[in-house]
Amino acid sequence: MTPPPPQPPSPGPNPAADSAAEPRSGPGPLVVLFGATAGALGSDLGSDETDLILLVWQVVEPRSRQVGTLHKSLVRAEAALSPQCREASGLSADSLARAEPLDKVLQQFSQLVSGDVALLGGGPYMLCTDGQQLLRQVLHPEASRKNLPLPDIFFSFYDLRREFHVQHPGTCPARDLTVASMAQDLGLETDATEDDFGVWEVKTMVAVILHLLEGPGGQLFSKPEVVKQKYETGPCKAEVVDSETVVRARGLPWQSSDQDVARFFKGLNIARGGVALCLNAQGRRNGEALIRFVDSEQRDLALRRHKHHMGVRYIEVYKATGEEFVKIAGGTSLEVARFLSREDQVILRLRGLPFSAGPADVLGFLGPECPVTGGADGLLFVRHPDGRPTGDAFALFACEELAQAALRRHKGMLGKRYIELFRSTAAEVQQVLNRYASTPLLPTLNAPLLPIPFPLAAGTGRDCVRLRGLPYTATIEDILSFLGEAAADIRPHGVHMVLNQQGRPSGDAFIQMTSAERALAAAQRCHKKMMKERYVEVVPCSTEEMSRVLMGGTLGRSGMSPPPCKLPCLSPPAYATFQATPALIPTETAALYPSSALLPAPRVPGAPTPVAYYPGPATQFYMNYTAYYPSPPVSPTTLGYLTTPSAALASAPTSVLSQPGALVRMQGIPYTAGMKDLLSVFQAYQLAPDDYTSLIPVGDPSRTVLQAPKEWVCL
């Protein structure tokens, strides 16, 4: 079916006379293009990540006002048609199953367009679409998913809505225009009986273009929209970034690079160096990235890709601020600026280098087949503030081929250590250098703060041990069993489990021993023993080092020496210590029980017993990203003292409240927990069954009060 080309209702020049006369200057041939997917239509086109099913196009020659043949092609799609698409298009799954695949349709499109343009006089042609969704949100992302190369013609186009708004600025914003509203504003008569899906839209767009060309067209079709073919890497040089151009992507695979993120947003123009992969407190990627686009319209289109897929993972896309992007991607280090001053370089990160390794060692490890740009000047070593190496470095390579050759050295040996190589970005370089340049005691990120219920005594003696590589399911009982005989040398409340940012076990724990000799003996006896099919590293450390981690800092392997501690200790910089605080007994507890009942009873002869500590208004210590678990463990939400509700005290039997002892309140108890489960929490205190008086439920089964062990302090 080839309908006749539409004619504008207003009188125009005779095409025959125009062809005989000298054609006036103007834009080249325009290919008016319309498309549809199996899902959403209109302004939501491409937001549901469905495949293209239809292309309709027609060539317009602006100078001679001639139009070519109208073409319509179906595209094979495996996805089911949405009810909206089925009703609007009248297509069926059978008709789409018999259609050609996308690559074949694109080949036919190029051939037919070239033939029509040649018949109308030839010359370079340009696409013209209704809005930007068809190319940016549908065609480019789908071609990227299917690894289909697109011809150059699809990387520049005219947006008919913007061209209309240039000549008629008094109408609604360009993004709110539609084909029907533009035709109505121009007073064009359209064929309301046309029921062939896509044909009416193209014929109406052609009529709008011919009408616009009759007016003052000096600025019409002169500045095409451009789709960037390649993401441009580089440092962020802007000190202020517009918040209307930044998004945050969450759920990225940990091995994703900036190029992978740019490919996810294929079709949208990302600013130079606009992909900043975020790192966690340990310097590893956390699955998030901040992306900066060239304008707010591109950002708005990016937000419509919320929960689109990267491989088998769906990615969440949210708004972000310019301050967040500058904080992650910006940097003031001159060393970083010089390192990143070379443009169009591929950056790789090397991790696990020996501390004694220098530029010559790294260049020798990479070998002559993958030379580093600038030799030693193309290497950037990451160091602590005091100059100690961290084992990380970055290297620049001139092209992708050399970087691929270097990546083949992944887990190759340098001395006695294997080296890990990863793709990196300019933003990651700045984050890593900024992180090590100034390591605060408490991170400044917004995170929930938890009070520490016991003071950590200051000291540099290595009377603690650190357990690394624990199974995530390990409990206090597992650790005590793992230590064996050394468990008898643990101080009361001396087991500290470390949690990650999400509040989950990190695989690390700290144990306070009665002396440095006992700590060394435990490390030598238990180092690399197995716990649940995992070997656990046990290394001595000081109370100061333990305090640093529990207060939200980090401590690498360089801060401790493995047994038998023959190497000189490389201690981290000095950090603030925590002084012991006098015991603070809550007024309510002091009123209920005599002072003698509130003091802890020693359970291990000869072992020093810490004084009970209740954080007060001016004596609270806070920690970030880690959680403190005294032995036995309690819920992180009940680490501080919690006042027993007056209703609970009123409902408790008088005989219970009159007994000597203390109240312990337990929150967050599972609904299925029984007496045995509750009493097992206190096994580490070596209490006999008669030490417990009673259990009193408080209203909601999730809130229960345990009435004492006798002569025991409230925690």
XYZ file of C-alpha atoms in Angstrom:
715
model
C 0.000 0.000 0.000
C 1.480 3.342 -1.101
C -0.839 6.242 -0.277
C -0.386 9.543 -2.083
C 1.813 12.074 -0.314
C -0.148 14.512 1.881
C -0.659 18.051 0.691
C -0.699 21.004 3.068
C -4.057 22.800 3.141
C -2.571 26.248 2.539
C -1.712 27.137 -1.058
C 1.916 26.483 -1.880
C 4.229 26.649 -4.836
C 3.834 24.332 -7.803
C 6.270 21.414 -7.439
C 6.731 21.307 -11.228
C 7.576 25.006 -11.352
C 9.943 24.602 -8.386
C 11.736 21.750 -10.112
C 12.226 23.873 -13.192
C 13.397 26.875 -11.207
C 16.656 27.018 -9.291
C 16.134 25.300 -5.915
C 16.683 27.546 -2.939
C 19.188 26.682 -0.234
C 18.002 24.728 2.780
C 18.396 21.442 4.617
C 19.017 18.212 2.763
C 16.511 15.375 2.433
C 14.713 14.434 5.628
C 13.736 10.851 6.463
C 10.596 11.116 8.600
C 10.732 8.091 10.921
C 8.142 6.570 13.266
C 8.516 3.448 15.413
C 6.704 1.442 18.069
C 7.572 -1.261 20.576
C 5.620 -4.188 21.950
C 5.000 -2.274 25.181
C 4.309 1.339 26.068
C 3.575 4.014 23.472
C 3.754 7.802 23.344
C 5.868 9.562 25.962
C 6.554 6.240 27.742
C 8.090 4.688 24.634
C 11.108 2.614 25.652
C 10.531 2.921 29.392
C 9.527 -0.751 29.726
C 12.577 -2.174 27.886
C 10.512 -3.954 25.202
C 11.687 -4.673 21.656
C 10.961 -2.660 18.545
C 8.156 -4.129 16.403
C 7.455 -1.462 13.761
C 9.234 1.120 11.585
C 7.413 3.497 9.211
C 9.271 6.127 7.172
C 9.024 8.520 4.229
C 11.590 10.809 2.577
C 10.926 14.558 2.211
C 12.954 16.872 -0.039
C 12.673 20.307 1.660
C 13.983 22.363 -1.269
C 11.664 20.943 -3.941
C 8.855 20.059 -1.486
C 8.723 16.563 -2.954
C 8.057 13.405 -0.955
C 9.044 9.830 -1.608
C 7.318 6.500 -1.150
C 5.937 5.635 2.289
C 7.380 2.378 3.679
C 6.294 0.193 6.567
C 8.214 -2.771 8.022
C 7.406 -5.098 10.876
C 10.209 -6.284 13.136
C 10.339 -9.743 14.637
C 9.870 -9.688 18.418
C 9.606 -12.522 20.902
C 8.003 -10.427 23.633
C 4.237 -10.549 24.053
C 2.285 -7.504 22.932
C 0.917 -5.312 25.673
C -2.853 -4.654 25.665
C -2.192 -0.997 24.791
C -0.008 -1.911 21.819
C -2.354 -4.651 20.612
C -5.323 -2.277 20.641
C -3.497 0.603 18.947
C -1.621 -1.375 16.290
C -3.974 -4.231 15.541
C -0.939 -6.530 15.269
C -0.765 -10.116 16.462
C 2.014 -12.353 17.692
C 1.752 -14.470 14.525
C 2.366 -11.513 12.217
C 5.432 -10.467 14.232
C 6.786 -14.019 14.257
C 6.829 -14.001 10.436
C 8.619 -10.619 10.249
C 12.335 -10.056 9.647
C 14.738 -9.557 12.579
C 15.994 -6.097 13.450
C 19.324 -6.349 11.624
C 17.583 -7.327 8.365
C 15.039 -4.518 8.724
C 17.837 -1.971 9.225
C 19.577 -3.184 6.080
C 16.342 -2.838 4.093
C 15.813 0.601 5.607
C 19.229 1.844 4.431
C 18.729 0.468 0.916
C 15.225 1.881 0.456
C 16.129 5.286 1.882
C 19.175 5.566 -0.395
C 17.021 4.725 -3.425
C 14.326 7.278 -2.528
C 16.869 10.020 -1.837
C 18.521 9.372 -5.195
C 15.170 9.730 -7.000
C 14.535 13.083 -5.251
C 17.865 14.618 -6.216
C 20.403 12.963 -3.903
C 22.568 14.508 -1.250
C 23.206 13.713 2.419
C 20.027 13.001 4.354
C 19.040 13.244 8.004
C 16.473 11.481 10.183
C 13.536 13.419 11.643
C 11.518 11.908 14.505
C 8.701 12.914 16.813
C 10.660 13.390 20.048
C 13.835 11.626 21.111
C 12.495 8.406 22.616
C 12.566 6.326 19.428
C 16.301 6.647 18.850
C 17.655 7.279 22.340
C 15.384 4.993 24.366
C 14.516 2.214 21.915
C 16.793 1.754 18.928
C 20.215 2.411 20.493
C 19.619 0.407 23.709
C 18.186 -2.562 21.793
C 21.032 -2.548 19.283
C 23.483 -2.449 22.188
C 21.799 -5.413 23.901
C 21.866 -7.408 20.664
C 25.396 -6.269 19.682
C 24.140 -4.801 16.406
C 26.227 -2.019 14.812
C 24.073 0.933 13.783
C 24.819 3.004 10.656
C 26.079 6.546 11.178
C 22.717 7.946 10.083
C 21.226 6.892 13.454
C 23.668 9.025 15.479
C 22.224 12.411 14.421
C 18.638 13.459 13.845
C 16.177 16.342 13.999
C 13.554 16.458 16.728
C 10.355 17.701 15.072
C 9.002 18.943 18.411
C 11.985 21.228 18.921
C 11.886 22.470 15.342
C 8.195 23.267 15.761
C 8.890 25.086 19.038
C 11.588 27.214 17.364
C 9.036 28.647 14.933
C 6.145 28.684 17.441
C 7.682 29.488 20.847
C 4.338 30.552 22.288
C 3.029 26.992 22.413
C 3.546 24.507 25.255
C 7.072 23.205 25.990
C 8.595 21.017 23.318
C 8.513 17.888 25.489
C 4.722 18.183 25.843
C 3.990 18.443 22.112
C 2.523 15.579 20.086
C 1.957 15.004 16.388
C -1.749 15.638 16.823
C -1.262 18.861 18.822
C 1.219 20.252 16.279
C -1.175 19.551 13.410
C -4.010 21.137 15.346
C -1.993 24.280 16.153
C -1.148 24.677 12.450
C -4.744 24.085 11.379
C -3.845 21.092 9.216
C -6.579 18.790 8.002
C -5.627 15.187 8.657
C -7.205 11.986 7.387
C -9.165 10.795 10.408
C -10.177 7.602 8.577
C -6.588 6.325 8.352
C -6.464 3.240 10.557
C -3.103 1.793 9.463
C -0.926 2.046 12.575
C 2.037 4.360 12.057
C 0.985 5.593 8.621
C -1.184 8.440 9.962
C 1.648 9.617 12.195
C 4.199 9.759 9.361
C 1.820 11.452 6.903
C 0.902 14.059 9.519
C 4.589 14.669 10.393
C 5.345 15.219 6.696
C 2.496 17.725 6.447
C 3.804 19.581 9.524
C 7.325 19.743 8.037
C 6.074 21.115 4.695
C 4.019 23.746 6.527
C 6.970 24.798 8.674
C 9.156 25.187 5.588
C 6.683 27.760 4.201
C 7.419 30.116 7.081
C 10.688 31.819 8.044
C 12.938 28.790 8.048
C 16.341 30.353 8.670
C 16.795 28.448 11.929
C 14.840 25.345 11.004
C 16.662 22.037 10.615
C 20.056 23.629 11.178
C 21.157 22.108 14.529
C 20.627 18.342 14.640
C 20.531 16.307 17.845
C 23.650 14.165 18.287
C 23.989 10.744 19.919
C 27.508 10.152 21.206
C 29.041 7.035 19.720
C 31.620 6.599 22.509
C 31.840 7.487 26.163
C 34.678 9.937 26.789
C 36.757 9.211 29.870
C 38.625 11.810 31.862
C 38.690 13.622 35.196
C 35.890 15.818 36.487
C 37.172 19.388 36.164
C 33.986 21.191 37.208
C 33.810 22.504 40.758
C 30.018 22.900 40.578
C 27.753 20.346 38.887
C 24.095 20.960 38.107
C 21.966 18.607 40.201
C 19.455 18.377 37.341
C 21.990 16.369 35.314
C 23.020 13.648 37.811
C 21.519 10.229 38.601
C 22.523 7.388 40.909
C 22.520 3.808 39.586
C 22.297 0.982 42.140
C 22.641 -2.774 41.836
C 25.559 -2.807 39.406
C 27.621 -6.003 39.189
C 30.802 -5.520 41.223
C 33.007 -6.086 38.161
C 31.259 -3.370 36.109
C 33.441 -0.682 34.552
C 32.560 2.831 33.488
C 32.190 1.563 29.916
C 29.623 -0.997 31.091
C 27.641 1.748 32.814
C 27.836 3.909 29.682
C 26.596 0.970 27.631
C 23.609 0.574 29.975
C 22.710 4.205 29.191
C 23.420 3.793 25.470
C 21.713 6.478 23.399
C 22.004 9.130 26.116
C 24.850 11.634 26.162
C 27.010 11.290 29.280
C 29.316 14.193 30.064
C 33.045 13.686 29.714
C 34.232 11.692 32.731
C 30.628 11.549 33.905
C 30.631 7.978 35.279
C 31.848 7.763 38.880
C 31.877 4.286 40.414
C 31.360 4.460 44.182
C 33.610 2.664 46.672
C 32.787 1.423 50.160
C 34.752 2.031 53.334
C 37.154 -0.772 52.405
C 37.948 0.776 49.020
C 35.971 -1.765 47.005
C 33.121 -1.060 44.612
C 29.733 -1.200 46.283
C 27.528 -1.640 43.203
C 26.609 2.032 42.876
C 27.618 4.751 40.437
C 26.884 8.426 39.918
C 26.325 9.457 36.297
C 26.397 13.006 34.996
C 24.622 13.811 31.708
C 25.062 16.784 29.408
C 21.650 18.296 30.166
C 18.501 17.797 32.209
C 16.566 16.254 29.314
C 19.079 13.424 29.047
C 18.832 12.964 32.835
C 15.044 12.705 32.644
C 15.336 10.032 29.963
C 17.872 8.168 32.122
C 15.401 8.074 35.018
C 12.977 6.199 32.755
C 15.474 3.321 32.640
C 14.729 2.492 36.254
C 14.869 -1.310 36.706
C 16.176 -1.943 33.201
C 18.598 -4.852 33.026
C 22.354 -5.160 32.811
C 22.750 -8.814 31.993
C 20.579 -10.686 34.474
C 20.547 -7.872 37.058
C 18.072 -5.012 37.092
C 19.497 -1.578 37.845
C 17.760 1.016 39.992
C 18.081 4.621 38.798
C 17.384 7.565 41.102
C 17.979 11.285 41.182
C 21.226 12.511 42.747
C 22.828 15.870 43.468
C 25.767 17.654 41.959
C 27.444 17.815 45.371
C 27.399 14.026 45.603
C 28.986 13.712 42.177
C 31.747 16.224 42.942
C 32.430 14.474 46.239
C 32.939 11.158 44.452
C 34.456 12.223 41.123
C 36.213 15.438 42.126
C 39.661 15.768 43.576
C 42.142 18.441 44.494
C 45.336 16.371 44.530
C 47.949 17.704 42.130
C 49.390 14.203 41.877
C 46.050 12.867 40.642
C 45.622 15.813 38.268
C 49.016 15.176 36.691
C 48.337 11.460 36.436
C 44.984 12.013 34.735
C 46.195 14.853 32.509
C 46.839 12.381 29.678
C 43.572 12.045 27.809
C 42.100 9.021 26.058
C 44.006 6.595 28.265
C 42.763 3.269 29.616
C 43.232 2.989 33.393
C 43.902 -0.297 35.193
C 44.136 -0.834 38.931
C 46.751 -3.192 40.389
C 46.006 -4.581 43.835
C 48.100 -6.739 46.168
C 51.538 -5.365 45.247
C 54.405 -6.110 47.641
C 55.097 -3.108 49.852
C 58.668 -3.018 48.560
C 57.624 -2.939 44.889
C 58.678 0.108 42.875
C 58.039 1.337 39.321
C 60.715 -0.937 37.858
C 59.138 -3.998 39.494
C 55.650 -3.153 38.188
C 56.900 -2.423 34.664
C 58.811 -5.707 34.693
C 55.715 -7.553 35.891
C 53.606 -6.133 33.037
C 56.290 -6.897 30.483
C 57.269 -5.235 27.196
C 54.177 -6.527 25.358
C 51.915 -4.112 27.293
C 53.947 -0.940 27.889
C 52.667 1.663 30.315
C 52.139 5.140 28.869
C 55.101 7.268 29.872
C 56.854 4.414 31.667
C 57.225 5.177 35.364
C 55.274 8.442 34.900
C 52.232 6.367 33.911
C 52.164 4.647 37.317
C 50.490 6.066 40.414
C 51.163 4.324 43.747
C 48.630 4.714 46.548
C 50.135 5.426 49.970
C 49.008 6.066 53.518
C 49.300 9.624 54.900
C 52.601 8.677 56.547
C 54.041 7.436 53.243
C 53.588 3.697 53.799
C 52.486 1.803 50.658
C 49.018 0.293 50.542
C 49.713 -2.327 47.877
C 47.545 -0.519 45.308
C 48.632 1.251 42.142
C 47.117 2.576 38.920
C 48.570 2.304 35.427
C 47.799 4.106 32.146
C 47.681 2.370 28.764
C 47.433 4.045 25.386
C 44.712 1.838 23.877
C 42.268 -0.941 24.620
C 44.489 -3.609 23.055
C 47.374 -2.876 25.430
C 44.983 -2.861 28.386
C 43.605 -6.246 27.342
C 47.142 -7.598 27.171
C 47.827 -6.296 30.680
C 44.611 -7.844 32.026
C 45.938 -11.248 30.978
C 48.469 -10.837 33.773
C 45.606 -10.976 36.301
C 46.693 -13.060 39.310
C 50.212 -13.305 37.955
C 53.026 -13.581 40.501
C 55.279 -10.691 41.518
C 57.750 -12.073 43.992
C 55.708 -14.248 46.324
C 52.402 -12.413 45.826
C 49.768 -12.702 43.127
C 48.586 -9.395 41.659
C 44.957 -8.563 40.815
C 44.246 -6.296 37.836
C 40.935 -4.531 37.218
C 39.595 -1.887 34.899
C 39.375 1.441 36.654
C 38.171 4.995 36.105
C 39.355 8.515 36.794
C 36.714 8.838 39.511
C 37.965 5.676 41.206
C 41.529 6.994 41.164
C 40.393 10.177 42.883
C 38.281 8.307 45.430
C 41.093 5.946 46.410
C 43.658 8.743 46.698
C 41.251 10.966 48.632
C 40.406 8.118 50.973
C 44.016 7.421 51.900
C 45.042 11.076 51.909
C 42.868 11.805 54.945
C 41.534 8.929 57.002
C 39.190 10.328 59.675
C 38.538 8.457 62.854
C 34.802 8.621 62.182
C 33.485 8.573 58.597
C 31.450 11.623 57.660
C 28.808 9.755 55.681
C 25.268 9.809 57.007
C 24.747 6.509 58.780
C 22.951 5.366 61.901
C 25.049 5.834 65.015
C 25.070 3.163 67.684
C 26.231 3.763 71.257
C 28.993 1.552 72.639
C 27.834 0.091 75.919
C 31.296 -0.470 77.372
C 34.366 1.778 77.309
C 37.407 0.452 75.473
C 40.521 0.918 77.543
C 43.421 2.602 75.798
C 46.656 0.734 75.299
C 49.318 -0.167 72.789
C 50.103 -3.628 74.206
C 49.173 -6.384 71.794
C 46.791 -8.104 74.208
C 44.041 -8.636 71.592
C 43.694 -10.939 68.606
C 41.901 -10.299 65.355
C 40.063 -13.077 63.539
C 39.806 -12.646 59.777
C 37.829 -14.790 57.357
C 35.145 -16.042 59.723
C 32.111 -17.681 58.123
C 29.253 -15.201 57.984
C 27.154 -17.610 60.056
C 29.724 -17.827 62.862
C 28.396 -17.180 66.362
C 30.025 -16.460 69.702
C 29.815 -20.149 70.563
C 31.587 -21.051 67.296
C 34.420 -18.658 68.137
C 34.800 -20.031 71.667
C 34.881 -23.567 70.283
C 37.393 -22.524 67.636
C 39.773 -21.030 70.219
C 39.573 -24.134 72.385
C 41.706 -23.860 75.523
C 42.503 -20.220 74.703
C 38.857 -19.323 75.350
C 39.558 -19.470 79.076
C 41.890 -16.469 78.673
C 39.248 -14.180 77.151
C 38.314 -11.150 79.213
C 34.670 -10.798 80.199
C 32.723 -9.047 77.429
C 35.827 -9.470 75.298
C 34.326 -10.804 72.046
C 33.563 -8.090 69.501
C 31.908 -8.935 66.162
C 32.376 -6.409 63.332
C 29.507 -5.734 60.934
C 29.625 -4.152 57.483
C 27.686 -1.135 56.183
C 24.520 -3.182 55.737
C 24.640 -4.458 59.323
C 25.683 -7.956 58.272
C 28.679 -9.959 59.545
C 31.901 -8.865 57.854
C 33.905 -11.985 58.696
C 36.044 -10.133 61.256
C 36.053 -10.280 65.036
C 38.258 -8.978 67.855
C 39.020 -10.878 71.063
C 40.410 -9.212 74.199
C 42.778 -11.547 76.060
C 44.017 -11.295 79.610
C 47.612 -10.515 78.530
C 49.798 -10.016 75.492
C 51.439 -13.399 76.081
C 48.061 -15.139 76.018
C 47.123 -13.284 72.822
C 50.344 -14.358 71.093
C 49.906 -17.949 72.256
C 46.315 -18.017 70.945
C 47.419 -16.598 67.598
C 50.218 -19.127 67.202
C 47.940 -22.014 68.187
C 44.881 -21.081 66.117
C 46.250 -19.209 63.073
C 44.768 -20.687 59.867
C 42.763 -23.335 61.655
C 39.543 -24.401 59.944
C 36.082 -23.223 60.962
C 33.217 -24.577 58.872
C 35.380 -25.301 55.815
C 37.131 -21.906 56.036
C 40.550 -21.190 57.427
C 40.653 -18.257 59.810
C 43.589 -15.906 60.228
C 44.383 -15.096 63.859
C 46.841 -12.233 64.405
C 47.724 -10.247 67.516
C 46.793 -6.581 67.728
C 46.553 -3.806 70.274
C 43.493 -2.407 72.022
C 44.096 0.860 70.194
C 43.951 -0.890 66.834
C 40.806 -2.735 67.850
C 39.226 0.508 69.012
C 39.944 2.128 65.675
C 37.991 -0.528 63.770
C 35.121 -0.647 66.240
C 34.794 3.124 66.022
C 34.266 3.014 62.253
C 37.789 3.106 60.872
C 39.623 0.460 58.889
C 42.739 -1.526 59.586
C 44.594 -3.407 56.878
C 47.030 -6.251 57.169
C 49.889 -3.800 57.455
C 48.674 -2.751 60.900
C 49.259 -6.241 62.365
C 51.950 -8.857 62.176
C 51.037 -12.520 61.708
C 52.445 -15.030 64.175
C 55.133 -15.628 65.242
C 55.537 -11.826 64.897
C 59.155 -11.904 63.735
C 58.716 -8.939 61.393
C 58.755 -5.379 62.739
C 55.266 -4.110 63.438
C 53.937 -1.508 61.033
C 51.413 0.306 63.174
C 48.924 2.772 61.703
C 49.030 6.445 62.616
C 48.101 7.355 66.150
C 44.410 7.714 66.756
C 42.400 9.052 69.649
C 42.120 6.642 72.547
C 39.101 6.052 74.699
C 39.422 6.594 78.422
C 37.523 4.512 80.934
C 34.438 6.220 82.302
C 33.040 5.816 85.835
C 30.036 3.560 86.138
C 26.729 5.296 85.652
C 23.777 3.526 87.221
C 20.332 4.545 85.926
C 18.149 6.206 88.529
C 15.298 3.765 87.979
C 17.495 0.721 88.572
C 19.182 2.290 91.612
C 15.760 2.917 93.154
C 14.661 -0.695 92.725
C 17.745 -2.514 93.989
C 20.496 -1.980 96.564
C 23.826 -0.793 95.245
C 25.508 -4.076 96.137
C 23.208 -5.962 93.787
C 24.172 -3.794 90.857
C 27.857 -4.719 90.842
C 28.972 -7.567 88.568
C 29.976 -10.788 90.259
C 33.344 -12.178 89.047
C 32.962 -15.524 87.271
C 36.593 -16.252 86.359
C 38.984 -16.159 89.326
C 41.932 -13.875 88.852
C 40.528 -12.199 85.716
C 39.841 -8.459 85.914
C 36.146 -7.693 85.638
C 35.155 -4.490 83.790
C 32.826 -2.052 85.467
C 29.343 -1.855 84.008
C 28.928 1.199 81.806
C 25.788 3.045 80.834
C 26.240 5.812 78.254
C 25.172 9.186 79.556
C 24.387 12.442 77.774
C 27.992 13.624 77.740
C 29.850 10.302 77.771
C 28.551 8.427 74.729
C 30.898 7.036 72.122
C 29.563 6.378 68.652
C 30.694 4.168 65.855
C 29.860 4.032 62.187
C 29.446 1.055 59.802
C 30.493 -1.431 62.462
C 28.530 -2.817 65.366
C 29.758 -3.821 68.792
C 28.648 -7.183 70.132
C 29.490 -7.853 73.788
C 29.661 -11.461 74.883
C 26.978 -12.812 74.973
C 25.529 -11.126 71.862
C 22.580 -8.767 72.019
C 20.517 -7.001 69.400
C 22.278 -3.953 67.863
C 19.165 -1.883 68.604
C 19.411 -2.551 72.345
C 23.078 -1.834 72.975
C 22.349 1.097 75.270
C 20.358 1.024 78.449
C 16.614 0.772 77.788
C 14.197 1.855 80.491
C 11.684 -0.782 81.465
C 8.138 0.434 80.716
C 6.183 1.444 83.807
C 3.338 -0.770 82.630
C 5.652 -3.770 82.713
C 6.774 -3.011 86.255
C 3.186 -2.531 87.361
C 2.170 -5.908 85.928
C 5.143 -7.778 87.405
C 4.533 -9.811 90.545
C 5.536 -8.069 93.755
C 7.487 -11.123 94.817
C 9.678 -10.826 91.778
C 10.420 -7.114 92.146
C 11.269 -7.538 95.794
C 13.955 -10.117 95.087
C 17.615 -9.058 95.012
C 18.938 -8.990 91.461
C 18.576 -6.923 88.298
C 16.217 -6.495 85.370
C 17.269 -7.341 81.826
C 15.070 -6.225 78.983
C 15.257 -8.109 75.676
C 13.797 -6.693 72.474
C 13.351 -8.224 69.041
C 12.784 -11.763 70.313
C 11.336 -14.104 67.649
C 7.721 -14.997 68.224
C 8.645 -18.696 68.285
C 11.361 -18.317 70.939
C 10.916 -20.427 74.066
C 12.441 -20.598 77.523
C 15.407 -22.657 76.290
C 16.190 -20.157 73.532
C 16.153 -17.226 75.960
C 18.342 -18.919 78.553
C 20.883 -19.986 75.912
C 21.734 -16.309 75.407
C 23.350 -16.237 78.859
C 25.378 -19.430 78.578
C 28.650 -17.518 78.318
C 28.147 -16.212 81.871
C 28.324 -19.758 83.242
C 25.179 -19.248 85.330
C 23.392 -22.103 86.999
C 19.657 -22.596 86.275
C 18.727 -21.441 89.765
C 20.345 -18.053 89.071
C 17.278 -17.106 86.982
C 14.080 -16.205 88.763
C 11.417 -15.731 86.089
C 10.467 -14.585 82.594
C 7.725 -11.999 82.269
C 6.225 -11.273 78.800
C 5.414 -7.625 78.173
C 2.326 -7.239 75.963
C 3.605 -7.804 72.431
C 5.462 -11.149 72.296
C 8.369 -9.324 70.600
C 9.070 -7.364 73.824
C 9.959 -9.524 76.819
C 11.559 -8.791 80.181
C 13.931 -11.330 81.673
C 13.806 -11.038 85.480
C 17.394 -11.212 86.602
C 20.085 -13.512 87.037
C 20.678 -12.910 90.713
C 23.280 -10.322 91.613
C 23.816 -9.505 87.926
C 24.212 -6.123 86.323
C 21.800 -4.765 83.697
C 23.177 -4.673 80.151
